[in-house]
Coordinates of C-alpha atoms and ligand atoms in Angstrom, one line a residue:
M2 CA -29.5 -33.1 101.2
T3 CA -32.8 -33.5 99.5
S4 CA -33.2 -36.7 97.6
L5 CA -36.1 -37.0 95.2
R6 CA -35.8 -40.7 95.5
S7 CA -37.8 -40.8 98.8
P8 CA -41.6 -40.9 98.3
R9 CA -42.1 -38.2 101.0
R10 CA -39.6 -35.9 99.3
R11 CA -41.3 -36.4 96.0
Q12 CA -44.6 -35.5 97.5
L13 CA -43.2 -32.3 99.1
F14 CA -41.5 -31.3 95.9
A15 CA -44.7 -31.7 93.9
A16 CA -46.7 -29.7 96.4
A17 CA -44.1 -26.9 96.5
A18 CA -44.1 -26.7 92.8
L19 CA -47.8 -26.0 92.7
A20 CA -48.0 -23.5 95.6
P21 CA -44.7 -23.0 97.2
T22 CA -45.6 -20.8 100.2
A23 CA -48.7 -22.6 101.2
A24 CA -47.1 -26.0 100.8
I25 CA -44.2 -25.1 103.1
A26 CA -46.3 -23.5 105.7
A27 CA -48.6 -26.5 105.8
T28 CA -45.7 -29.0 106.2
P29 CA -44.5 -29.6 109.8
Q30 CA -40.8 -29.0 110.1
R31 CA -39.5 -32.4 111.2
P32 CA -35.8 -32.8 110.2
A33 CA -35.1 -36.5 109.8
A34 CA -32.0 -36.5 112.1
A35 CA -33.6 -34.6 115.1
A36 CA -34.6 -37.7 116.9
T37 CA -31.2 -39.3 116.8
T38 CA -28.8 -36.3 117.5
T39 CA -27.3 -36.1 120.9
L40 CA -24.8 -33.7 122.5
T41 CA -21.8 -35.6 123.8
Y42 CA -19.6 -34.1 126.5
A43 CA -16.5 -36.3 126.1
S44 CA -14.3 -33.7 127.8
A45 CA -14.9 -34.2 131.5
F46 CA -12.2 -33.3 133.9
H47 CA -11.3 -35.2 137.0
A48 CA -12.7 -33.9 140.3
D49 CA -9.2 -33.0 141.5
F50 CA -8.2 -31.1 138.3
V51 CA -7.5 -27.5 139.4
F52 CA -9.2 -24.7 137.5
G53 CA -7.9 -21.3 138.4
V54 CA -7.2 -17.8 137.2
A55 CA -3.9 -15.9 137.4
A56 CA -2.5 -12.3 137.7
A57 CA 0.7 -10.7 139.0
S58 CA 1.4 -8.0 141.5
A59 CA 3.0 -5.4 139.2
Q60 CA 0.2 -5.7 136.7
I61 CA -2.8 -5.2 139.0
E62 CA -1.9 -3.8 142.4
G63 CA -1.1 -0.2 141.7
A64 CA -0.3 1.7 145.0
A65 CA 3.1 2.1 143.6
F66 CA 4.6 3.8 146.6
E67 CA 2.0 3.2 149.3
D68 CA 2.9 1.8 152.7
G69 CA 6.6 2.0 152.2
K70 CA 6.9 0.1 148.9
G71 CA 10.2 0.6 147.0
E72 CA 10.6 1.3 143.3
S73 CA 10.6 -1.6 140.9
V74 CA 12.5 -1.9 137.6
W75 CA 9.1 -1.7 135.8
Y76 CA 8.2 1.5 137.5
R77 CA 11.5 3.1 136.3
F78 CA 11.3 1.5 132.8
A79 CA 7.7 2.7 132.2
R80 CA 9.0 6.3 132.6
I81 CA 11.5 6.0 129.8
P82 CA 9.7 7.6 126.8
G83 CA 8.8 5.1 124.1
K84 CA 9.3 2.0 126.2
V85 CA 5.6 1.3 127.1
H86 CA 2.7 1.8 124.8
G87 CA 1.0 5.2 125.3
G88 CA 3.4 6.0 128.1
D89 CA 1.3 3.9 130.5
T90 CA 2.6 3.4 134.0
L91 CA 1.9 0.8 136.8
D92 CA 1.1 3.5 139.4
V93 CA -2.6 2.7 139.7
A94 CA -3.3 -0.3 137.4
C95 CA -6.5 -2.1 138.6
D96 CA -6.1 -0.5 142.1
H97 CA -6.3 -4.1 143.4
Y98 CA -4.3 -2.9 146.4
H99 CA -7.4 -1.2 147.7
R100 CA -10.0 -3.3 146.0
F101 CA -8.8 -6.9 146.6
D102 CA -11.8 -7.8 148.8
E103 CA -14.3 -6.9 146.1
D104 CA -12.2 -8.6 143.5
F105 CA -12.2 -11.8 145.5
A106 CA -16.0 -11.5 146.1
L107 CA -16.3 -11.3 142.3
M108 CA -14.0 -14.3 141.8
A109 CA -16.0 -16.3 144.3
S110 CA -19.3 -15.3 142.6
L111 CA -17.9 -16.8 139.4
G112 CA -17.1 -20.1 141.2
I113 CA -13.4 -19.6 141.0
K114 CA -11.7 -21.4 143.8
T115 CA -8.0 -21.1 143.0
Y116 CA -6.0 -17.9 142.2
R117 CA -2.4 -17.6 141.2
L118 CA -1.0 -14.3 142.4
S119 CA 2.5 -12.9 143.0
I120 CA 4.1 -11.0 145.8
A121 CA 5.8 -7.7 145.1
W122 CA 9.4 -8.1 146.3
P123 CA 9.8 -4.2 146.6
R124 CA 6.9 -4.2 149.1
I125 CA 8.6 -6.6 151.4
Y126 CA 12.2 -5.3 151.0
P127 CA 12.0 -1.8 149.4
Q128 CA 15.8 -1.9 148.8
G129 CA 15.8 -5.6 147.7
D130 CA 17.5 -6.8 150.9
G131 CA 18.4 -5.3 154.3
E132 CA 15.5 -3.6 156.0
L133 CA 12.2 -5.4 156.0
N134 CA 8.9 -3.4 155.4
P135 CA 6.4 -4.9 157.9
K136 CA 3.5 -3.0 156.1
G137 CA 4.3 -5.0 152.9
L138 CA 3.8 -8.3 154.8
D139 CA 0.6 -6.9 156.4
F140 CA -0.9 -6.2 153.0
Y141 CA -0.5 -9.8 151.9
R142 CA -1.8 -11.0 155.3
R143 CA -5.0 -9.1 154.5
V144 CA -5.1 -10.5 151.0
F145 CA -4.8 -14.1 152.2
A146 CA -7.4 -13.5 154.9
S147 CA -9.8 -12.1 152.3
M148 CA -9.2 -15.0 150.0
K149 CA -9.9 -17.5 152.8
K150 CA -13.1 -15.7 153.6
H151 CA -14.2 -16.1 150.0
G152 CA -13.1 -19.7 149.8
I153 CA -10.2 -19.1 147.3
E154 CA -6.9 -21.0 147.5
P155 CA -3.7 -19.0 146.8
W156 CA -0.9 -20.2 144.5
V157 CA 1.8 -17.8 145.1
T158 CA 4.7 -16.8 142.8
L159 CA 7.6 -15.3 144.6
F160 CA 8.9 -13.4 141.6
H161 CA 6.9 -12.2 138.7
W162 CA 9.3 -9.6 137.2
D163 CA 9.1 -6.6 139.6
L164 CA 12.7 -6.6 140.8
P165 CA 13.5 -3.8 143.3
Q166 CA 15.2 -1.0 141.4
A167 CA 17.8 -0.8 144.2
L168 CA 19.0 -4.2 143.3
E169 CA 19.1 -3.3 139.6
D170 CA 21.4 -0.4 140.6
R171 CA 23.7 -3.0 142.1
G172 CA 23.8 -5.1 138.9
G173 CA 20.3 -6.7 138.8
W174 CA 20.2 -10.1 137.3
T175 CA 23.8 -9.8 136.1
S176 CA 25.0 -10.0 139.7
R177 CA 25.1 -12.6 142.4
V178 CA 24.0 -9.9 144.8
T179 CA 20.5 -10.5 143.5
V180 CA 20.8 -14.2 144.3
D181 CA 21.7 -13.6 147.9
A182 CA 19.0 -10.9 148.2
F183 CA 16.4 -13.3 146.7
A184 CA 17.4 -16.0 149.2
Q185 CA 16.7 -13.7 152.1
Y186 CA 13.4 -12.5 150.5
A187 CA 12.2 -16.1 149.8
D188 CA 13.0 -17.1 153.4
T189 CA 11.1 -14.2 154.8
V190 CA 8.0 -14.6 152.7
V191 CA 7.7 -18.4 153.0
K192 CA 8.1 -18.2 156.8
A193 CA 5.5 -15.4 157.1
F194 CA 2.9 -17.2 155.0
A195 CA 3.5 -20.9 155.6
K196 CA 0.1 -21.2 157.2
D197 CA -1.8 -19.5 154.4
V198 CA 0.0 -20.8 151.3
K199 CA 0.5 -24.5 150.3
H200 CA 1.5 -23.9 146.6
W201 CA 4.5 -21.9 145.8
I202 CA 6.0 -21.0 142.5
T203 CA 9.6 -19.8 142.6
L204 CA 9.9 -17.6 139.5
N205 CA 7.8 -16.7 136.5
E206 CA 9.2 -17.2 133.0
I207 CA 13.0 -16.9 133.4
L208 CA 13.6 -16.1 129.8
C209 CA 11.4 -13.0 129.8
F210 CA 13.1 -11.1 132.6
T211 CA 16.6 -12.2 131.5
L212 CA 16.8 -12.4 127.7
L213 CA 14.2 -9.8 127.1
G214 CA 15.3 -7.5 130.0
Y215 CA 19.1 -7.8 129.3
G216 CA 19.4 -9.1 125.8
T217 CA 16.8 -7.5 123.5
G218 CA 15.9 -4.8 126.1
T219 CA 12.2 -4.8 125.3
K220 CA 11.3 -5.5 128.9
A221 CA 12.6 -3.8 132.1
P222 CA 15.3 -2.9 132.8
G223 CA 15.8 -2.5 129.0
R224 CA 19.5 -3.3 128.8
K225 CA 21.3 -4.7 125.8
E226 CA 24.1 -6.8 127.0
S227 CA 26.4 -9.4 125.4
D228 CA 25.4 -13.1 125.1
K229 CA 27.9 -13.9 127.8
V230 CA 26.1 -11.5 130.2
V231 CA 22.7 -12.8 129.3
N232 CA 23.7 -16.4 129.8
Q233 CA 25.0 -15.3 133.3
T234 CA 21.5 -13.8 134.1
Y235 CA 19.9 -17.2 133.3
H236 CA 22.3 -18.8 135.7
H237 CA 21.5 -16.4 138.5
A238 CA 17.8 -16.9 137.9
L239 CA 18.3 -20.6 138.1
L240 CA 20.1 -20.2 141.4
C241 CA 17.1 -18.1 142.7
H242 CA 14.8 -20.9 141.7
G243 CA 16.9 -23.2 143.8
H244 CA 16.7 -20.9 146.7
G245 CA 12.9 -20.7 146.4
V246 CA 12.7 -24.5 146.5
R247 CA 15.1 -24.6 149.5
A248 CA 13.0 -22.0 151.3
V249 CA 9.8 -23.9 150.9
R250 CA 11.4 -27.2 152.0
K251 CA 12.8 -25.4 155.1
F252 CA 9.9 -23.1 156.1
G253 CA 6.9 -24.1 154.1
G254 CA 5.4 -26.5 156.7
P255 CA 3.5 -29.7 156.1
G256 CA 2.0 -30.2 152.7
A257 CA 3.8 -27.3 151.0
Q258 CA 4.5 -27.8 147.4
V259 CA 6.8 -25.9 145.1
G260 CA 7.7 -25.7 141.4
L261 CA 9.0 -23.3 138.7
T262 CA 6.8 -21.6 136.1
D263 CA 8.5 -21.8 132.7
N264 CA 7.5 -20.5 129.3
C265 CA 9.2 -23.3 127.5
A266 CA 9.4 -23.2 123.7
V267 CA 6.7 -25.5 122.6
A268 CA 7.1 -27.6 119.4
V269 CA 4.0 -28.8 117.6
P270 CA 4.7 -31.4 114.9
V271 CA 3.3 -30.4 111.5
T272 CA 1.7 -33.9 111.3
E273 CA 1.3 -36.3 114.1
K274 CA 3.3 -38.9 112.2
P275 CA 6.4 -40.5 114.0
A276 CA 9.0 -38.6 111.9
D277 CA 7.5 -35.2 112.6
I278 CA 6.9 -36.0 116.3
A279 CA 10.6 -37.1 116.6
A280 CA 11.7 -33.9 114.9
A281 CA 9.5 -31.8 117.3
K282 CA 11.0 -33.5 120.3
A283 CA 14.6 -32.9 119.1
W284 CA 13.8 -29.2 118.5
F285 CA 12.1 -29.0 121.9
I286 CA 15.1 -30.5 123.8
E287 CA 17.6 -28.1 122.1
R288 CA 15.4 -25.0 122.5
N289 CA 14.8 -25.5 126.2
A290 CA 18.3 -26.6 127.1
Q291 CA 19.3 -23.5 129.1
I292 CA 16.4 -23.6 131.6
L293 CA 14.5 -26.8 131.9
G294 CA 17.3 -28.9 130.4
A295 CA 19.8 -27.5 132.9
I296 CA 17.5 -28.0 135.9
H297 CA 16.7 -31.5 135.0
A298 CA 20.1 -32.7 134.0
G299 CA 21.7 -31.1 137.0
R300 CA 24.3 -29.4 134.8
Y301 CA 24.4 -27.5 131.5
T302 CA 24.0 -30.0 128.8
D303 CA 26.7 -30.7 126.3
G304 CA 24.5 -29.4 123.5
F305 CA 24.0 -26.1 125.3
L306 CA 27.7 -25.7 126.2
K307 CA 28.7 -26.4 122.6
R308 CA 26.2 -23.9 121.3
V309 CA 27.3 -21.1 123.6
G310 CA 31.1 -21.9 123.6
A311 CA 33.1 -19.1 125.4
D312 CA 29.8 -17.4 126.4
A313 CA 29.0 -20.2 128.8
P314 CA 27.9 -18.9 132.3
D315 CA 30.3 -19.0 135.2
V316 CA 29.3 -21.7 137.6
Q317 CA 30.5 -22.0 141.2
P318 CA 30.9 -25.3 143.1
G319 CA 27.5 -26.4 144.6
D320 CA 25.4 -24.2 142.2
F321 CA 23.7 -27.2 140.6
D322 CA 23.0 -28.9 143.9
L323 CA 20.7 -26.0 144.6
I324 CA 19.4 -25.6 141.0
S325 CA 18.4 -29.2 140.6
L326 CA 16.6 -29.7 144.0
P327 CA 13.6 -31.8 143.3
T328 CA 10.3 -30.0 142.9
D329 CA 6.7 -31.1 143.2
F330 CA 5.3 -29.8 140.0
L331 CA 6.2 -28.0 136.8
G332 CA 4.3 -24.9 135.9
L333 CA 4.0 -24.1 132.2
N334 CA 2.8 -20.8 130.7
I335 CA 1.6 -21.7 127.2
Y336 CA 0.0 -19.4 124.8
S337 CA 1.4 -20.5 121.4
G338 CA 3.7 -22.9 119.7
T339 CA 6.2 -23.4 116.8
F340 CA 5.4 -25.9 114.1
V341 CA 8.2 -28.3 113.5
R342 CA 8.7 -31.1 110.9
A343 CA 11.3 -33.7 110.0
G344 CA 14.2 -32.1 108.0
K345 CA 15.6 -33.5 104.8
N346 CA 18.6 -35.1 106.3
G347 CA 17.1 -36.6 109.4
G348 CA 17.1 -33.4 111.4
Y349 CA 14.3 -31.0 112.2
E350 CA 13.0 -27.9 110.6
A351 CA 11.0 -25.2 112.3
V352 CA 8.3 -23.9 109.9
P353 CA 7.7 -20.2 110.2
H354 CA 4.1 -19.0 110.6
P355 CA 2.9 -17.3 107.4
V356 CA 2.2 -13.6 108.0
N357 CA -1.5 -14.1 107.7
Y358 CA -1.6 -17.0 110.2
P359 CA -4.4 -16.4 112.7
R360 CA -3.3 -14.6 115.9
A361 CA -4.6 -12.5 118.8
D362 CA -3.9 -8.8 118.9
S363 CA -0.7 -9.5 120.7
T364 CA 1.6 -10.0 117.7
W365 CA 3.5 -12.9 119.3
L366 CA 0.3 -14.8 120.2
R367 CA -0.4 -17.1 117.2
L368 CA -3.3 -19.3 117.8
V369 CA -1.9 -22.8 118.1
P370 CA -4.3 -24.8 120.4
Q371 CA -2.2 -28.0 120.0
A372 CA 0.5 -26.3 122.0
L373 CA -1.6 -27.3 125.0
Y374 CA -1.2 -30.9 124.1
W375 CA 2.4 -31.0 122.9
G376 CA 3.9 -28.7 125.6
P377 CA 2.8 -30.8 128.5
R378 CA 3.4 -34.0 126.6
L379 CA 7.0 -33.2 125.6
C380 CA 7.8 -31.9 129.1
H381 CA 6.5 -35.2 130.6
E382 CA 8.4 -37.3 128.1
V383 CA 11.6 -35.4 128.2
Y384 CA 11.8 -34.4 131.9
G385 CA 9.5 -37.0 133.5
H386 CA 7.5 -34.6 135.8
P387 CA 5.0 -36.2 138.1
A388 CA 2.7 -33.2 137.9
I389 CA 2.3 -30.4 135.4
H390 CA 0.1 -27.4 135.7
I391 CA -0.7 -24.8 133.0
T392 CA 0.0 -21.8 135.2
E393 CA -1.0 -19.3 132.4
N394 CA -3.0 -19.5 129.1
G395 CA -5.1 -16.8 127.6
C396 CA -5.3 -14.2 124.8
G397 CA -4.9 -10.5 124.5
Y398 CA -7.2 -8.3 122.4
D399 CA -7.6 -4.5 122.1
D400 CA -10.9 -2.7 122.0
E401 CA -13.3 -4.8 124.0
P402 CA -16.0 -2.3 124.7
V403 CA -18.7 -2.7 127.3
V404 CA -22.0 -2.5 125.5
N405 CA -25.2 -2.6 127.5
G406 CA -23.3 -4.0 130.4
E407 CA -21.7 -6.8 128.4
V408 CA -18.4 -7.6 126.7
L409 CA -19.1 -10.2 124.0
D410 CA -15.6 -11.6 123.7
L411 CA -16.4 -14.6 121.7
H412 CA -12.8 -14.8 120.4
R413 CA -11.6 -15.5 124.0
R414 CA -14.4 -18.0 124.6
D415 CA -13.3 -19.8 121.5
Y416 CA -9.6 -19.6 122.5
V417 CA -10.3 -21.1 125.9
R418 CA -12.4 -23.9 124.4
S419 CA -10.0 -24.9 121.7
Y420 CA -7.0 -24.9 124.0
L421 CA -8.8 -26.8 126.8
R422 CA -9.8 -29.5 124.4
E423 CA -6.1 -30.1 123.7
A424 CA -5.3 -30.1 127.4
H425 CA -8.0 -32.7 127.8
R426 CA -6.5 -34.8 125.0
A427 CA -3.1 -34.7 126.8
I428 CA -4.7 -36.0 129.9
A429 CA -6.5 -38.7 128.0
D430 CA -3.1 -39.8 126.5
G431 CA -1.6 -40.2 130.0
V432 CA 0.1 -36.8 130.5
P433 CA -0.1 -35.9 134.3
L434 CA -1.7 -32.6 133.6
K435 CA -3.3 -31.5 136.9
G436 CA -4.4 -27.9 136.5
Y437 CA -5.2 -24.9 134.3
F438 CA -5.0 -21.2 135.2
L439 CA -6.5 -18.8 132.8
W440 CA -4.5 -15.6 132.3
S441 CA -6.0 -13.3 133.4
F442 CA -8.7 -12.7 135.9
I443 CA -8.9 -9.0 135.0
D444 CA -7.6 -6.7 132.2
N445 CA -4.3 -5.3 133.5
F446 CA -0.9 -3.6 132.7
E447 CA 0.4 -5.8 129.9
W448 CA 4.0 -4.8 130.3
E449 CA 5.4 -2.9 127.3
D450 CA 1.9 -3.1 125.6
G451 CA 0.4 -1.1 128.5
Y452 CA -3.4 -1.0 129.1
Q453 CA -4.5 -1.2 125.5
R454 CA -4.0 -5.0 125.4
R455 CA -6.7 -6.8 127.4
F456 CA -6.2 -10.3 128.6
G457 CA -8.9 -10.4 131.3
I458 CA -12.0 -12.4 131.6
V459 CA -13.2 -9.5 133.6
H460 CA -13.2 -6.1 131.9
C461 CA -11.5 -3.2 133.8
D462 CA -12.5 0.4 133.0
F463 CA -9.2 2.0 134.0
K464 CA -10.8 5.4 134.4
T465 CA -13.6 4.4 136.8
Q466 CA -12.2 1.0 138.0
L467 CA -15.5 -0.5 137.2
R468 CA -15.3 -4.3 136.8
T469 CA -17.5 -6.1 134.2
P470 CA -17.3 -9.9 133.8
K471 CA -17.0 -10.6 130.1
L472 CA -18.9 -13.4 128.3
S473 CA -15.7 -15.5 128.7
A474 CA -15.9 -15.2 132.5
R475 CA -19.4 -16.6 132.5
Y476 CA -18.3 -19.3 130.1
Y477 CA -15.3 -20.3 132.2
S478 CA -17.5 -20.2 135.3
D479 CA -19.8 -22.8 133.7
I480 CA -16.8 -25.0 132.8
I481 CA -15.6 -24.8 136.4
K482 CA -19.0 -25.7 137.7
E483 CA -19.6 -28.6 135.3
R484 CA -16.0 -29.7 135.0
R485 CA -16.2 -30.3 131.3
I486 CA -15.7 -28.2 128.2
L487 CA -19.0 -26.6 127.2
Ligands
FCB12 C1 3.2 -13.9 130.2 C2 3.4 -13.2 131.5 C3 2.2 -12.5 132.1 C4 1.3 -11.9 131.0 C5 1.1 -12.8 129.9 C6 0.2 -12.3 128.8 O1 4.4 -14.0 129.5 O2 3.9 -14.1 132.5 O3 2.6 -11.6 133.1 O4 1.9 -10.7 130.6 O5 2.3 -13.2 129.3

């Protein structure tokens, strides 16, 4: 602000009044604050903090039937008219099946040293169980060899939604047949890759392939079952998680670590005052009772059983011994959050987002950076995990054209920056947050939204398969290199 009280300002003002252009041109531009301004990088990350990127088999591999692969529920679902945007299918996707080596070379050139991928169950057991397809194992052997060559460490998810259709035909997640099949699949995969993989994730986002696959029917296999049946699908998924942990303990070899990736419902207190924080915590505990609550309590909690009443899942003796096996870390996929405040009578109240609240093009993806603070913090406080990793965080936008070889996705750069700042705040406040995986490495098949919705930091031209790193890829690459938010 100009103050006429300073003699220098008065002089300038007088000169400008006489001959404005000449006076300004003759005056050297020396803002008063220039000498004292500094750029402070407070947000440094520890040398051991894991920075990675993530993707999943069904979304990038393509080669839908190559080398003996079986059909998955998503392959079938995408062929039902009206289920996937634009009638898109997974048949080719990013053709990663044939291009993984160049993809890993690109990753390495960006300084990315950790990559979360998933294994396609129908490549290993085309019918879900029974006969093994050796060519499926060979493919991932080549993938891990290429990653090693490029200095990239794999974090492997055993199940990221591509259930073999043959299992769905026998009941899918509503049946214990799937639990037994998963146990066999997990044993086979962990045994085969124990030397290559030291970080295993059992399942990705249980609620998405159960509730959305069998309740609302918006995801494969697109069924609309009763609450009782949906609760049973959760239970079968929890059992599979337990089998994944068991398999890694038995066959994973020295140093193997295992955890679940959950998309817990994240509460963000409307203010960071004690009453709103307590309300957020109470909401968080109730909303996450059926997955994280059950795993950590070693049983279904009283609150959950009361809520579901006669629709409670059938539990067999010994189920919870498996479900609650200790894990090494908890993976969290966090994109957004729900604002919660203290209710009038001591309870809590979730505050809906107004219609014009800022969001990405994905309608569910409201921009709530504080979710990356409150999600890990509440998980730590409520479940007491020794290590938490953000196994997915990112944003989906349509229409990101390549212009002169560039994609200027400043919205994604801003998203990553603002969310990472909150992650950093969580660490500063004592939350054992140990890693962050950006979703996704490359634009891919975004489930029912097809290819129109792009989450990648690398642009994929789905016609030519040309890869173009976006501005956000360069930005993230710099963050990884400097280990601080830039
Ligand atoms: C998550 C999924 C992942 C991707 C992102 C955008 O729920 O785990 O596969 O689709 O959303």
